[in-house]
mmCIF file of C-alpha atoms and ligand atoms in Angstrom:
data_model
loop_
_atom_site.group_PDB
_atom_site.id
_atom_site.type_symbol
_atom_site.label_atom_id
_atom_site.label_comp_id
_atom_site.label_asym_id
_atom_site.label_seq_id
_atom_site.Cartn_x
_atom_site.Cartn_y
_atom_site.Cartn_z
ATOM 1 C CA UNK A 1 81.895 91.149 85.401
ATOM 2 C CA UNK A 2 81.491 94.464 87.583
ATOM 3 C CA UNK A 3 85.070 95.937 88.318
ATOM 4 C CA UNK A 4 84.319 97.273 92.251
ATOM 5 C CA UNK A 5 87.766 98.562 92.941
ATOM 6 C CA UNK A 6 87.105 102.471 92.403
ATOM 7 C CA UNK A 7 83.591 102.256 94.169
ATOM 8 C CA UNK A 8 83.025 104.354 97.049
ATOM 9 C CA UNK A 9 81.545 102.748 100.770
ATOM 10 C CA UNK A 10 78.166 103.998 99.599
ATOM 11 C CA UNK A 11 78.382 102.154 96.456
ATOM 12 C CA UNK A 12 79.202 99.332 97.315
ATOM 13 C CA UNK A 13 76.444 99.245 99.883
ATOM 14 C CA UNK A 14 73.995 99.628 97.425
ATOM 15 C CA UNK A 15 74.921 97.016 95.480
ATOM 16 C CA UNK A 16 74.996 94.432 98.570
ATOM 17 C CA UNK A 17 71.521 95.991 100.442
ATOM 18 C CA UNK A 18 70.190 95.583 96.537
ATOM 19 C CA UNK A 19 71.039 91.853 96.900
ATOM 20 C CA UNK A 20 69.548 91.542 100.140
ATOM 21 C CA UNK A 21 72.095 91.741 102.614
ATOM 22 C CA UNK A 22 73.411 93.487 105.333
ATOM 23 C CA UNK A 23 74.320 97.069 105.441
ATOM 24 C CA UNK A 24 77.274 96.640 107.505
ATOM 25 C CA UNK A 25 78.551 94.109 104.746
ATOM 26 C CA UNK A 26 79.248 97.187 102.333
ATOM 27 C CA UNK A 27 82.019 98.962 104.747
ATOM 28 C CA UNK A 28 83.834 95.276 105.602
ATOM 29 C CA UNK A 29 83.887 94.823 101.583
ATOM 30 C CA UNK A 30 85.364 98.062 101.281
ATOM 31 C CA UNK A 31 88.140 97.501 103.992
ATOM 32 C CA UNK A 32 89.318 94.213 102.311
ATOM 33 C CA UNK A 33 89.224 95.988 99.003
ATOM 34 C CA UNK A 34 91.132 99.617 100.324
ATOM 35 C CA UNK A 35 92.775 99.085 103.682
ATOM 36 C CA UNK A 36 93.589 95.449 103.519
ATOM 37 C CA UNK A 37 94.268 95.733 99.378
ATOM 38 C CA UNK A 38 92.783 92.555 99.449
ATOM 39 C CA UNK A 39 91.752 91.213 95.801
ATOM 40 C CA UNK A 40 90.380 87.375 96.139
ATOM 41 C CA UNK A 41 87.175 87.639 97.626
ATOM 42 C CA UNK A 42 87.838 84.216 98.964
ATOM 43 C CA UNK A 43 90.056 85.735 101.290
ATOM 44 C CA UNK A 44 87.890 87.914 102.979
ATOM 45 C CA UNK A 45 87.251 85.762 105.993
ATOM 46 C CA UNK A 46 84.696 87.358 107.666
ATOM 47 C CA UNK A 47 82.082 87.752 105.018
ATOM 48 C CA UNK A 48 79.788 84.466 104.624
ATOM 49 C CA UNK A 49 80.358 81.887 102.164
ATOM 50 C CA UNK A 50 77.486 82.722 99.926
ATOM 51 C CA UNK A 51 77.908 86.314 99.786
ATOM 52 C CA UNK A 52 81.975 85.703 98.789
ATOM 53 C CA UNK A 53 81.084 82.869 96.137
ATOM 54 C CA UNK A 54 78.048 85.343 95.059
ATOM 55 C CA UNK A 55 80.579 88.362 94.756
ATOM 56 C CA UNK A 56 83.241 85.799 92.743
ATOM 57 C CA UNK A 57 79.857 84.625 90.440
ATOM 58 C CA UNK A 58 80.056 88.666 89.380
ATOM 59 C CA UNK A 59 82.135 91.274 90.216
ATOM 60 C CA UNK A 60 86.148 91.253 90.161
ATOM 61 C CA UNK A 61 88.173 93.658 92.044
ATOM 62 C CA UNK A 62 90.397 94.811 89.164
ATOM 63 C CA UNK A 63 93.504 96.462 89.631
ATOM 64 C CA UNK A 64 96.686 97.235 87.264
ATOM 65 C CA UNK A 65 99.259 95.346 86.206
ATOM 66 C CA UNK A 66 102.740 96.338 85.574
ATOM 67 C CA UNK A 67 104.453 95.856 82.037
ATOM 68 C CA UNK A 68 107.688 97.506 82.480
ATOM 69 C CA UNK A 69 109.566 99.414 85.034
ATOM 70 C CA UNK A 70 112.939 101.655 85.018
ATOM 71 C CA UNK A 71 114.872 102.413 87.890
ATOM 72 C CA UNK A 72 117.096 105.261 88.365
ATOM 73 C CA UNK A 73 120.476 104.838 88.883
ATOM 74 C CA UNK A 74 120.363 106.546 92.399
ATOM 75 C CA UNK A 75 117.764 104.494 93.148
ATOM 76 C CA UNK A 76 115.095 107.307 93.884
ATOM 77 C CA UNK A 77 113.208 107.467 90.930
ATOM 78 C CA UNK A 78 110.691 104.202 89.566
ATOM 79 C CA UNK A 79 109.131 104.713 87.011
ATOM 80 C CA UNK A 80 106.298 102.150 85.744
ATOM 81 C CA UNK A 81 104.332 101.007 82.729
ATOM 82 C CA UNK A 82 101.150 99.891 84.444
ATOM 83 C CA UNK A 83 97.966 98.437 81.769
ATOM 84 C CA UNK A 84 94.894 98.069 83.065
ATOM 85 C CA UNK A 85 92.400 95.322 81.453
ATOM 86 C CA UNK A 86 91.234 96.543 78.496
ATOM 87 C CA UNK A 87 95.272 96.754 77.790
ATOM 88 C CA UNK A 88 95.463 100.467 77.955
ATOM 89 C CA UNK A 89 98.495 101.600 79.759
ATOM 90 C CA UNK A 90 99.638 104.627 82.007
ATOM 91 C CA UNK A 91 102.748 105.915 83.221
ATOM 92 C CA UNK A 92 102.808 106.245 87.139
ATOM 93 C CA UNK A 93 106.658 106.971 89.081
ATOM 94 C CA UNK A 94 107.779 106.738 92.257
ATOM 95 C CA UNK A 95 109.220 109.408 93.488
ATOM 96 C CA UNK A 96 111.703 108.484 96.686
ATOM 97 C CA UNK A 97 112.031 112.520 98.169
ATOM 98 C CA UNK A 98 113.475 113.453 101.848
ATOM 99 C CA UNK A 99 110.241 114.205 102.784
ATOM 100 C CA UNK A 100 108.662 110.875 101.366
ATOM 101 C CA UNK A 101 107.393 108.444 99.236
ATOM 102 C CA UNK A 102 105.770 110.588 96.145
ATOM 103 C CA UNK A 103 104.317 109.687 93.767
ATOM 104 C CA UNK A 104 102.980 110.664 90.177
ATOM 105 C CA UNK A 105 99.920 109.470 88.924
ATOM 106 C CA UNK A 106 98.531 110.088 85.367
ATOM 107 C CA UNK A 107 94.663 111.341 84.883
ATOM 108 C CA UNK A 108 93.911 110.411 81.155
ATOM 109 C CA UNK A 109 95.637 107.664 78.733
ATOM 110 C CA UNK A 110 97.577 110.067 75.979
ATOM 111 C CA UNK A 111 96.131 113.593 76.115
ATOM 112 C CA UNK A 112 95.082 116.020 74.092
ATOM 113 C CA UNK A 113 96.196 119.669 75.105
ATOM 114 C CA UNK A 114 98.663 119.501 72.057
ATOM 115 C CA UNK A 115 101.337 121.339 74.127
ATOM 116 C CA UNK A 116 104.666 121.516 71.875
ATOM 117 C CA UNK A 117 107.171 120.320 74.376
ATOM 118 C CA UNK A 118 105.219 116.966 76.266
ATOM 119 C CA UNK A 119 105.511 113.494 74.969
ATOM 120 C CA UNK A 120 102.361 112.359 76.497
ATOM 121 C CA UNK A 121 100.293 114.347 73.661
ATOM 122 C CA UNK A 122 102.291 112.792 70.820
ATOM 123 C CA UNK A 123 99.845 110.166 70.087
ATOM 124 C CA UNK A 124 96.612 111.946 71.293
ATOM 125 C CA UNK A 125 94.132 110.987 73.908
ATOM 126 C CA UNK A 126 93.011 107.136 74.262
ATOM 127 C CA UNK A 127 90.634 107.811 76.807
ATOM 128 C CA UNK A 128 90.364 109.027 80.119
ATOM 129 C CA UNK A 129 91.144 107.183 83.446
ATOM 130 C CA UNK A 130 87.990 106.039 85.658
ATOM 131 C CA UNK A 131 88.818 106.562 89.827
ATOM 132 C CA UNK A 132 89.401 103.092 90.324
ATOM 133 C CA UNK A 133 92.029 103.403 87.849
ATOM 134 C CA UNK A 134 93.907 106.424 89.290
ATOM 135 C CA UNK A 135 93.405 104.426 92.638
ATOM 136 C CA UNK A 136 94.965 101.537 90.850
ATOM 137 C CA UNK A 137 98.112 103.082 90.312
ATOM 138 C CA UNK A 138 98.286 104.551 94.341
ATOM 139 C CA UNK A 139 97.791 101.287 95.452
ATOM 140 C CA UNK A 140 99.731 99.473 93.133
ATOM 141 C CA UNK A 141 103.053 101.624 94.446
ATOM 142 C CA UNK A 142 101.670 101.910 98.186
ATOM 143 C CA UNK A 143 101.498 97.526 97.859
ATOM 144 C CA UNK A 144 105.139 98.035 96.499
ATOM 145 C CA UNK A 145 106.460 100.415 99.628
ATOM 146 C CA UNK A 146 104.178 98.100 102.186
ATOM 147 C CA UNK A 147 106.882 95.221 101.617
ATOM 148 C CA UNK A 148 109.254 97.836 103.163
ATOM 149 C CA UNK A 149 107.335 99.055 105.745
ATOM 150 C CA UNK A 150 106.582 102.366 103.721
ATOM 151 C CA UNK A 151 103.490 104.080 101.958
ATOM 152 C CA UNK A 152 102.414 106.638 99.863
ATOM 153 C CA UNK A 153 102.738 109.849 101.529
ATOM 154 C CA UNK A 154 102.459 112.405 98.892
ATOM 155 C CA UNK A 155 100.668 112.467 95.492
ATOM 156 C CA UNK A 156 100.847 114.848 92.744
ATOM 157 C CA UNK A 157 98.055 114.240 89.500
ATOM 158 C CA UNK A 158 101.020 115.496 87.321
ATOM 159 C CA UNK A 159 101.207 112.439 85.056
ATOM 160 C CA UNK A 160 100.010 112.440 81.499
ATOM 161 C CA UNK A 161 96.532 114.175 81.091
ATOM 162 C CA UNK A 162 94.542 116.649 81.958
ATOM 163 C CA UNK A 163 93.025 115.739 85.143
ATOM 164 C CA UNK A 164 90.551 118.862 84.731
ATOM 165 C CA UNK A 165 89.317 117.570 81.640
ATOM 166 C CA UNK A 166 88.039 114.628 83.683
ATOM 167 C CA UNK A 167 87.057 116.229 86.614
ATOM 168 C CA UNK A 168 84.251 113.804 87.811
ATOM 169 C CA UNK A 169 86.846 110.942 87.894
ATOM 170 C CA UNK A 170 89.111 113.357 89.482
ATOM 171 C CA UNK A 171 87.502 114.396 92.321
ATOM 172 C CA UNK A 172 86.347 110.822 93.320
ATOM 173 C CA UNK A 173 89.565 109.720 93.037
ATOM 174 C CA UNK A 174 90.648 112.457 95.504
ATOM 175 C CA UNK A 175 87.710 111.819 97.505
ATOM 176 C CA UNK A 176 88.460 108.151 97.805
ATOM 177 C CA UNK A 177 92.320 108.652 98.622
ATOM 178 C CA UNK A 178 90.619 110.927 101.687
ATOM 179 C CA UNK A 179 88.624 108.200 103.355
ATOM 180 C CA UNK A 180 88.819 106.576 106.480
ATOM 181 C CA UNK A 181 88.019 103.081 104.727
ATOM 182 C CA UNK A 182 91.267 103.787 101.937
ATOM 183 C CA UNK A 183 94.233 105.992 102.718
ATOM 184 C CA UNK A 184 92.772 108.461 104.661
ATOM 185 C CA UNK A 185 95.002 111.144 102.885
ATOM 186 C CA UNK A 186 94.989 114.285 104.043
ATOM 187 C CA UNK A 187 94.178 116.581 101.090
ATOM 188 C CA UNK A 188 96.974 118.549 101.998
ATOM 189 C CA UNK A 189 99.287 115.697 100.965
ATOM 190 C CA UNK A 190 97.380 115.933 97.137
ATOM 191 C CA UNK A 191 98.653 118.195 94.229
ATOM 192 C CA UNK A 192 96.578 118.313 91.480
ATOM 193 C CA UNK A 193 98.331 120.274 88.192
ATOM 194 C CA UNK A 194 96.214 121.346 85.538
ATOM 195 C CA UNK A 195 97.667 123.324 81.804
ATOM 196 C CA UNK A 196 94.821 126.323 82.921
ATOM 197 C CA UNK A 197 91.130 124.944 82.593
ATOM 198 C CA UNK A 198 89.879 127.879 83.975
ATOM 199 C CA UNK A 199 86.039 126.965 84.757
ATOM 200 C CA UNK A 200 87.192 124.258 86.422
ATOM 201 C CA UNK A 201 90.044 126.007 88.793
ATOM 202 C CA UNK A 202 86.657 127.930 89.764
ATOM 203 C CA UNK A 203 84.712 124.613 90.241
ATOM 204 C CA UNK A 204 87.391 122.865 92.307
ATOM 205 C CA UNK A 205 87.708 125.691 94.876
ATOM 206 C CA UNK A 206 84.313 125.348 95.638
ATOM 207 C CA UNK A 207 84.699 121.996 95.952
ATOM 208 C CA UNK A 208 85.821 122.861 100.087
ATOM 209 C CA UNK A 209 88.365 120.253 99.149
ATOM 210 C CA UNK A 210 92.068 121.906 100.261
ATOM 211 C CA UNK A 211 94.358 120.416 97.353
ATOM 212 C CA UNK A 212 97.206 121.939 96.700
ATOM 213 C CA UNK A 213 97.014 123.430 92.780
ATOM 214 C CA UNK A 214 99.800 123.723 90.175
ATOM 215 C CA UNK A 215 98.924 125.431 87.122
ATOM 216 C CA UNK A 216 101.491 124.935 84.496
ATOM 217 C CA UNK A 217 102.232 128.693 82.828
ATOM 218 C CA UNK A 218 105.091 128.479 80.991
ATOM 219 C CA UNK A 219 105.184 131.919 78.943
ATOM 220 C CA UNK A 220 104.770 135.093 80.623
ATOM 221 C CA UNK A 221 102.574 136.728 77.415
ATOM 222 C CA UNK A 222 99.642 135.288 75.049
ATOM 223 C CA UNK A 223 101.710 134.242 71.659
ATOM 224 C CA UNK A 224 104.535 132.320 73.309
ATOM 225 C CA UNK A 225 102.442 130.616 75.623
ATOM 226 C CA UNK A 226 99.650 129.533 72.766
ATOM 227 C CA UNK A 227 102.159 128.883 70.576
ATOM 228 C CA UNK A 228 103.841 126.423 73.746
ATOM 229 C CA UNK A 229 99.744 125.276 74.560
ATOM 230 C CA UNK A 230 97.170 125.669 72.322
ATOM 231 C CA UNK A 231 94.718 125.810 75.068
ATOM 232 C CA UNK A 232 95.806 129.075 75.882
ATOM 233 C CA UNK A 233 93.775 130.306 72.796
ATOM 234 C CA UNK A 234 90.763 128.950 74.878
ATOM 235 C CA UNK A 235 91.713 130.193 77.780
ATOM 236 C CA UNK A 236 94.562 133.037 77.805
ATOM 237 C CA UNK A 237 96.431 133.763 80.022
ATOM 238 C CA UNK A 238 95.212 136.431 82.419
ATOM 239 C CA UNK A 239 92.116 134.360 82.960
ATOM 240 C CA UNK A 240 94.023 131.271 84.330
ATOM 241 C CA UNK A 241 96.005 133.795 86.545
ATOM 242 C CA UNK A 242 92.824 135.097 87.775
ATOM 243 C CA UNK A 243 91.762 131.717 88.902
ATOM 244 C CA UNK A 244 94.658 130.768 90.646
ATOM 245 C CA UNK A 245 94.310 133.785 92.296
ATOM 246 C CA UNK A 246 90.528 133.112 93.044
ATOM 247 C CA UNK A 247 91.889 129.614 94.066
ATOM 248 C CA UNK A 248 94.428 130.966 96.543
ATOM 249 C CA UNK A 249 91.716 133.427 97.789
ATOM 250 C CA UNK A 250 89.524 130.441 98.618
ATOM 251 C CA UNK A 251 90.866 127.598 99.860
ATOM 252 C CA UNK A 252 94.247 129.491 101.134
ATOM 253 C CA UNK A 253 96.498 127.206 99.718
ATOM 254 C CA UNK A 254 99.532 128.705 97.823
ATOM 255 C CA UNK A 255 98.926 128.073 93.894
ATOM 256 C CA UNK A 256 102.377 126.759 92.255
ATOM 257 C CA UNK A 257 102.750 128.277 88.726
ATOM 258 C CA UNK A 258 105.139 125.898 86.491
ATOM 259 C CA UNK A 259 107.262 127.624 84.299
ATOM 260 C CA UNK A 260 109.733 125.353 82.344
ATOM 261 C CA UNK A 261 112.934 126.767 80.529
ATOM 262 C CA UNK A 262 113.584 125.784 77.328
ATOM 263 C CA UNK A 263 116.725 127.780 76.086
ATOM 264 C CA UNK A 264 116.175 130.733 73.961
ATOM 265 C CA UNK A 265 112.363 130.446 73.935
ATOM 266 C CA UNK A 266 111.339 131.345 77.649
ATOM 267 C CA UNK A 267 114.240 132.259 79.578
ATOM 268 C CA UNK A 268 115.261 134.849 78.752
ATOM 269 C CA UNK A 269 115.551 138.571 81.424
ATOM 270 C CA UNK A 270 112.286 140.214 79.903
ATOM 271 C CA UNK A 271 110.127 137.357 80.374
ATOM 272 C CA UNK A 272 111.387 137.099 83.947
ATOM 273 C CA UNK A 273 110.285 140.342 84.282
ATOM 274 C CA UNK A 274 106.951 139.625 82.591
ATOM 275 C CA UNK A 275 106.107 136.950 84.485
ATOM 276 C CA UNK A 276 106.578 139.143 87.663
ATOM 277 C CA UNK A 277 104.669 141.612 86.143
ATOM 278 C CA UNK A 278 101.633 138.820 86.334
ATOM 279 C CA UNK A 279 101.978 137.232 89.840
ATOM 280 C CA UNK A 280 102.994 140.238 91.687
ATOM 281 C CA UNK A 281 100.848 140.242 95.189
ATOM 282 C CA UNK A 282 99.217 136.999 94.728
ATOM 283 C CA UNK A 283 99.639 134.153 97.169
ATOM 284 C CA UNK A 284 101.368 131.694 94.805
ATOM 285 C CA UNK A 285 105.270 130.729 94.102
ATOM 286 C CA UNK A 286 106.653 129.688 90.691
ATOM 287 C CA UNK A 287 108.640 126.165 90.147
ATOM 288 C CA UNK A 288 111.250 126.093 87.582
ATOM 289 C CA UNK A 289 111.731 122.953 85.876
ATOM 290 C CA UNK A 290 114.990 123.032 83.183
ATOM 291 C CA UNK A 291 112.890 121.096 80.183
ATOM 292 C CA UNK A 292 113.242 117.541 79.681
ATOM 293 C CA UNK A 293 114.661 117.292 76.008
ATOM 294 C CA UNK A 294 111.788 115.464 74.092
ATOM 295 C CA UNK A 295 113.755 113.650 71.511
ATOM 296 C CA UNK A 296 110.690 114.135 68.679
ATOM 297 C CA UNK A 297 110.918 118.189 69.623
ATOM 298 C CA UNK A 298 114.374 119.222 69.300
ATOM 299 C CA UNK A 299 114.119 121.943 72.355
ATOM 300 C CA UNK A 300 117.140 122.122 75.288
ATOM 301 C CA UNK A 301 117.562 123.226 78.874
ATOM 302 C CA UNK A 302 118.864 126.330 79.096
ATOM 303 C CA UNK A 303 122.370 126.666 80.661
ATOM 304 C CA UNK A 304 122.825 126.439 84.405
ATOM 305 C CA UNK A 305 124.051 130.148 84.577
ATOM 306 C CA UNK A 306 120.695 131.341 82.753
ATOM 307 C CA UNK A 307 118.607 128.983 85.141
ATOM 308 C CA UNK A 308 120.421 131.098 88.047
ATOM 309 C CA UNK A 309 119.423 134.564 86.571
ATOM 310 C CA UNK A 310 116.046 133.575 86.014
ATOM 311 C CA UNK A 311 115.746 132.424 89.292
ATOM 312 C CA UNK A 312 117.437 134.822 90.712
ATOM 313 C CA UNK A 313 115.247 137.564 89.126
ATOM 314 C CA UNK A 314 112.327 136.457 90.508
ATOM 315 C CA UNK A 315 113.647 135.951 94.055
ATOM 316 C CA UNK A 316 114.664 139.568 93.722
ATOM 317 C CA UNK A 317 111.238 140.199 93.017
ATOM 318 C CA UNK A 318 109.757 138.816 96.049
ATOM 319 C CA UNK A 319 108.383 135.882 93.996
ATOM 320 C CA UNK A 320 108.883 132.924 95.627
ATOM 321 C CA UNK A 321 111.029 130.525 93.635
ATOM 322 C CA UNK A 322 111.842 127.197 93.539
ATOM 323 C CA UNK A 323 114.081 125.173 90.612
ATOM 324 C CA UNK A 324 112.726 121.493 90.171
ATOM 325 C CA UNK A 325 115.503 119.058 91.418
ATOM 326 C CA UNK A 326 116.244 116.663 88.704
ATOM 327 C CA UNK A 327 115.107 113.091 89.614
ATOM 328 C CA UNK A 328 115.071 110.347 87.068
ATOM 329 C CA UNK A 329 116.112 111.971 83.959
ATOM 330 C CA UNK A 330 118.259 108.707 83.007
ATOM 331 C CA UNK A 331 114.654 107.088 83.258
ATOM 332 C CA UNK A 332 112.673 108.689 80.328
ATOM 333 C CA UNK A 333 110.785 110.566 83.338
ATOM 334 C CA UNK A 334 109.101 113.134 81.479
ATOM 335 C CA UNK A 335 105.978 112.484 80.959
ATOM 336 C CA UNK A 336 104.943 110.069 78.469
ATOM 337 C CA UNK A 337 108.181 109.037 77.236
ATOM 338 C CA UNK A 338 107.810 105.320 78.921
ATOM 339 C CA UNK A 339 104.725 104.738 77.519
ATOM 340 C CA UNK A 340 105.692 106.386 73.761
ATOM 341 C CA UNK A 341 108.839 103.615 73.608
ATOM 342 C CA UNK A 342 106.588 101.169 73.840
ATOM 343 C CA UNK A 343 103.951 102.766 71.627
ATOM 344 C CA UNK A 344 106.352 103.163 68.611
ATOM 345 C CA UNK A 345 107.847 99.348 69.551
ATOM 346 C CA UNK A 346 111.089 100.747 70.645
ATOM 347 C CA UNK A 347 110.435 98.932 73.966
HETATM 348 N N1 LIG B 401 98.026 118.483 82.075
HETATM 349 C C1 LIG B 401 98.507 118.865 83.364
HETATM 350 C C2 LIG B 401 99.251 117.765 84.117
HETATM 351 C C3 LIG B 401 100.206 116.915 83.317
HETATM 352 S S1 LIG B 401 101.715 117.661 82.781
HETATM 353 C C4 LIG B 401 99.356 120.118 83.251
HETATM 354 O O1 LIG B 401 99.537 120.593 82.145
HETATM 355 O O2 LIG B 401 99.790 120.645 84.265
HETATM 356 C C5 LIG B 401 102.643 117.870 84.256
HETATM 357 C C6 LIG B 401 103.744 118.902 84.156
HETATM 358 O O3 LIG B 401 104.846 118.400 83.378
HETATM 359 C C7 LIG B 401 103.281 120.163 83.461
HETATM 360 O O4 LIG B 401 103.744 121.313 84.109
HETATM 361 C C8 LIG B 401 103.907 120.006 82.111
HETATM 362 O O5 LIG B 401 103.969 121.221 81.473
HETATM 363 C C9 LIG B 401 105.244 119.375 82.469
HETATM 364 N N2 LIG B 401 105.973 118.820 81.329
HETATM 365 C C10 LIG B 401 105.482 118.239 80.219
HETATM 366 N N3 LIG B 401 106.462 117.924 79.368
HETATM 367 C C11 LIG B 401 107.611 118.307 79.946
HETATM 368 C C12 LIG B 401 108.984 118.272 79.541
HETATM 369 N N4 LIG B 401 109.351 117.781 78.371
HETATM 370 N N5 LIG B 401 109.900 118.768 80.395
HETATM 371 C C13 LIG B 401 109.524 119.284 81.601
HETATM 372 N N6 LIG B 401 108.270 119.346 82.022
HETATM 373 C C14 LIG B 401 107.308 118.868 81.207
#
């Protein structure tokens, strides 16, 4: 059976003009499928009889469904457990904010950057996520909000993976949350955060696709920051700088470097200084986020006083700063930690 949730209009056209019918029949499949979120084909009323039973003979619209689900105590943070049907599961969480519904969605199933203080690359990479399975995850929360009279209104790829290790899933999916026959996102609304894949920062700003981009940093100098991602051994660090700045350059969006502060390995008044030292005059602003403490690690937050002088530093420094707001910490809401419970049968 062909999944079609995760095709785009033009796809699906294809496939129907390739059995014969209509052309018009492609874009009325594809608003039951993404505006309607319509799954039975049976329910799609104004399609013909034949062409429903011949789409039920051999294609399902395949979504994801959800395995387990934590709720913060505030009641702003979701977090879910969502499989998809070969039984591989993702994390995705909802993300309640004053400005919105957000939500993030993961790329890749595991991953395999190795970095030292993430949960989601304890057990390596399964496999990476196809479109219709990001989509999956969008429309599994934006089904949720409907029931309230809400939707999704901003997404950030920040989930477990490297979305720009799967770039050709990537980009559809970003392409398909843009349509007038799904979402129609604005890409402005889109946040895509990558650990510094630096031919592909170049690749996406040609794309003429204006995502916002977050490149996760971390360490201010080469050692720290390899020894925190080993990626950075592929690509160091005053390449990935130059591509955010290339990306800032191009598409004029302001690049978001995350830095998180673990105490006494990053936070310290020289590597404030550093990190200055290696966005000064670029178009970009730095996010703080105090680590969440990965049990299997053994790393901490740093103390609120040191996450003042750090941000304080680089406000002095005409960096624009910003300190993550904690959301959902009683939820396991660092990435991967959901989906490891269950992994190691904790659940
Ligand atoms: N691979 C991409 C996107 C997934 S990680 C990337 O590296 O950006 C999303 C963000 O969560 C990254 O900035 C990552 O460094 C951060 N993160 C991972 N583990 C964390 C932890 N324990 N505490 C705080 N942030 C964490």
């Amino acid at each position: 059976m062909e999944n079609l949730f995760g095709k785009t209009l033009q796809e699906l056209t294809e496939m129907l003009v390739a059995w014969g019918m209509p052309k018009f029949r492609g874009k009325q499949l594809a608003d039951w499928m993404y505006k309607k979120s319509i799954t039975d084909f049976n329910a799609m009323q104004n399609l013909p009889k034949d062409m429903r039973e011949k789409l039920a003979a051999s294609c399902v619209i395949d979504r994801a469904s959800r395995v387990d689900q934590l709720d913060s105590v505030d009641g702003k943070t979701s977090k879910f457990l969502l499989n998809f049907a070969d039984g591989v599961g993702v994390e995705t969480v909802l993300m309640r904010q004053p400005y919105g519904n957000s939500i993030c969605v993961s790329s890749q199933a595991g991953c395999n950057m190795g970095c030292a203080f993430c949960a989601s690359t304890l057990h390596g990479m399964v496999r990476n996520l196809t479109a219709g399975e990001m989509l999956a995850q969008t429309y599994y929360i934006n089904d949720l909000l409907s029931q309230t009279g809400e939707k999704v209104d901003t997404i950030v790829i920040m989930g477990s993976g490297e979305p720009l290790t799967n770039y050709d899933n990537v980009l559809k999916y970003i392409r398909l949350l843009h349509e007038d026959y799904g979402l129609g996102m604005s890409y402005r609304s889109i946040t895509l955060s990558t650990s510094g894949i630096v031919p592909n920062i170049y690749r996406l700003a040609a794309e003429e696709i204006p995502v916002n981009l977050s490149i996760s940093l971390h360490a201010p100098e080469d050692a720290l920051r390899s020894e925190l991602m080993p990626i950075n051994r592929k690509y160091p660090l005053s390449e990935v700088v130059k591509a955010g700045r290339d990306y800032g350059d191009t598409t004029h969006r302001r690049v978001t470097y995350e830095y998180i502060l673990i105490d006494g390995v990053n936070d310290n008044m020289k590597q404030a200084k550093e990190l200055v030292g290696l966005l000064k005059g670029q178009l970009a602003s730095v996010n703080l986020i105090p680590i969440n403490p990965v049990a299997e690690r053994g790393w901490n937050r740093p103390s609120p006083a040191r996450i003042n002088a750090f941000e304080q530093y680089l406000d002095q420094h005409h960096i624009t700063v910003t300190v993550r707001r904690e959301m959902g910490n009683d939820i396991q809401a660092a990435c991967g930690q959901l989906r490891n419970r269950h992994l190691t049968g904790e659940g």
